[in-house]
Amino acid sequence: MGSYKGEEQHHHHHHRNESNCVLVHGPIIVGAGPSGLATSACLKQQSVPSLILEKSDCIASLWQHRTYDRLKLHLPKQFCELPLLGFPHNFPKYPTKHQFISYMETYASHFSIKPRFNQAVIKAEFDHVLGFWRVKTQDFEYISRWLIVATGENAEPVIPDIPGIDRFKGRVVHTSLYKSGSVFKNQRVLVIGCGNSGMEVCLDLCRFNVIPHMVVRNTVHVLPREMFGFSTFGIAMALVKWFPLKLVDKLLLLLANFTLGNTDQIGLRRPKTGPIELKNVTGKTPVLDVGALSQIKSGKIKVMEGVKEVTRNGAKFVDGQEKEIDSIILATGYKSNVPTWLK
């Protein structure tokens, strides 16, 4: 690899030559979210250099650019801290979005991790002749023996194909662009999707005199965020160490029914498979309730069956109902973008 000489760059450990090739000593990490930063820090502790390529202009871009203002961590902080450096002691049990971002920034500077920003990976493939990975961005080709993909499951918003949505005259927005319910004040809002985002957006909308209509197409597991003062996730993790998964699922559902009541009666049908097993098999996360359920029970959030079609100023539902609507919020989740660039 002697041909990749050239001026030393402001990043030590990387050489580049005239043809925009950068030789990286150590792994290339794609993504400067929590996983990418944690990986870089752990490598650094073993004296292994690495280079993070990040497509946006900051670390933890999903948290910084695509989350709503009221977001808090759903899990207690001890389950969310990164290796080698925990959360500050004065942080609450469920840190806010801004606290989490500040923790990430502290983490990056503590381990002096300096990602290369605005480097979107277009293609990464293994060159069998050289025995190296070639990772192309819009500016450079980075070359390394190792490639670590840390782009997460939530890279691209999923925009479903809903009949008639293009003729709807109101506003249509994906939750990745939702900041606060204040812009929807006094409106009739249809929220499509009932995962954690859908539930929390509905809850947020209730604060602004909106009666959200939440579309629940499929079955969904709703669990309380805490049971008897303990994190539900924490209880589940502890039990799984000792008991078979199916038994733990049964216990969780027993406790959930005890604390939340039977959710089938309010239009949220539970899947046949238990919550942990479902997460393991399909990747579908159970919803941790932070208050939306009581708003559904009191009628402040309306649960609707699937949308048949969207009209100019409303929607028709599969059960025959029709509603007038001012705005539509798509709480339809995200998908990974790795298949598009990793060869």
PDB file of C-alpha atoms in Angstrom, residues 1 22-28 125-126 131-135 142-147:
ATOM      1  CA  MET A   1       0.000   0.000   0.000  1.00  0.00           C
ATOM      2  CA  VAL A  22      -7.470   8.293   2.300  1.00  0.00           C
ATOM      3  CA  LEU A  23      -5.687   5.369   3.924  1.00  0.00           C
ATOM      4  CA  VAL A  24      -7.062   4.803   7.416  1.00  0.00           C
ATOM      5  CA  HIS A  25      -4.933   3.001   9.990  1.00  0.00           C
ATOM      6  CA  GLY A  26      -7.507   1.147  12.055  1.00  0.00           C
ATOM      7  CA  PRO A  27     -11.197   0.557  11.355  1.00  0.00           C
ATOM      8  CA  ILE A  28     -13.569   2.871   9.520  1.00  0.00           C
ATOM      9  CA  GLU A 125     -17.127  -2.823  -0.841  1.00  0.00           C
ATOM     10  CA  PHE A 126     -14.356  -5.250  -0.041  1.00  0.00           C
ATOM     11  CA  GLY A 131      -7.626  -7.255   1.003  1.00  0.00           C
ATOM     12  CA  PHE A 132      -9.022  -3.842   1.987  1.00  0.00           C
ATOM     13  CA  TRP A 133     -12.412  -2.148   2.260  1.00  0.00           C
ATOM     14  CA  ARG A 134     -13.030   0.740  -0.128  1.00  0.00           C
ATOM     15  CA  VAL A 135     -15.527   3.163   1.378  1.00  0.00           C
ATOM     16  CA  TYR A 142     -11.414   5.813   2.374  1.00  0.00           C
ATOM     17  CA  ILE A 143      -9.400   2.618   2.511  1.00  0.00           C
ATOM     18  CA  SER A 144      -9.088   0.361   5.543  1.00  0.00           C
ATOM     19  CA  ARG A 145      -8.691  -3.244   6.521  1.00  0.00           C
ATOM     20  CA  TRP A 146     -11.777  -3.090   8.749  1.00  0.00           C
ATOM     21  CA  LEU A 147     -15.267  -1.662   8.417  1.00  0.00           C
TER      22      LEU A 147
END
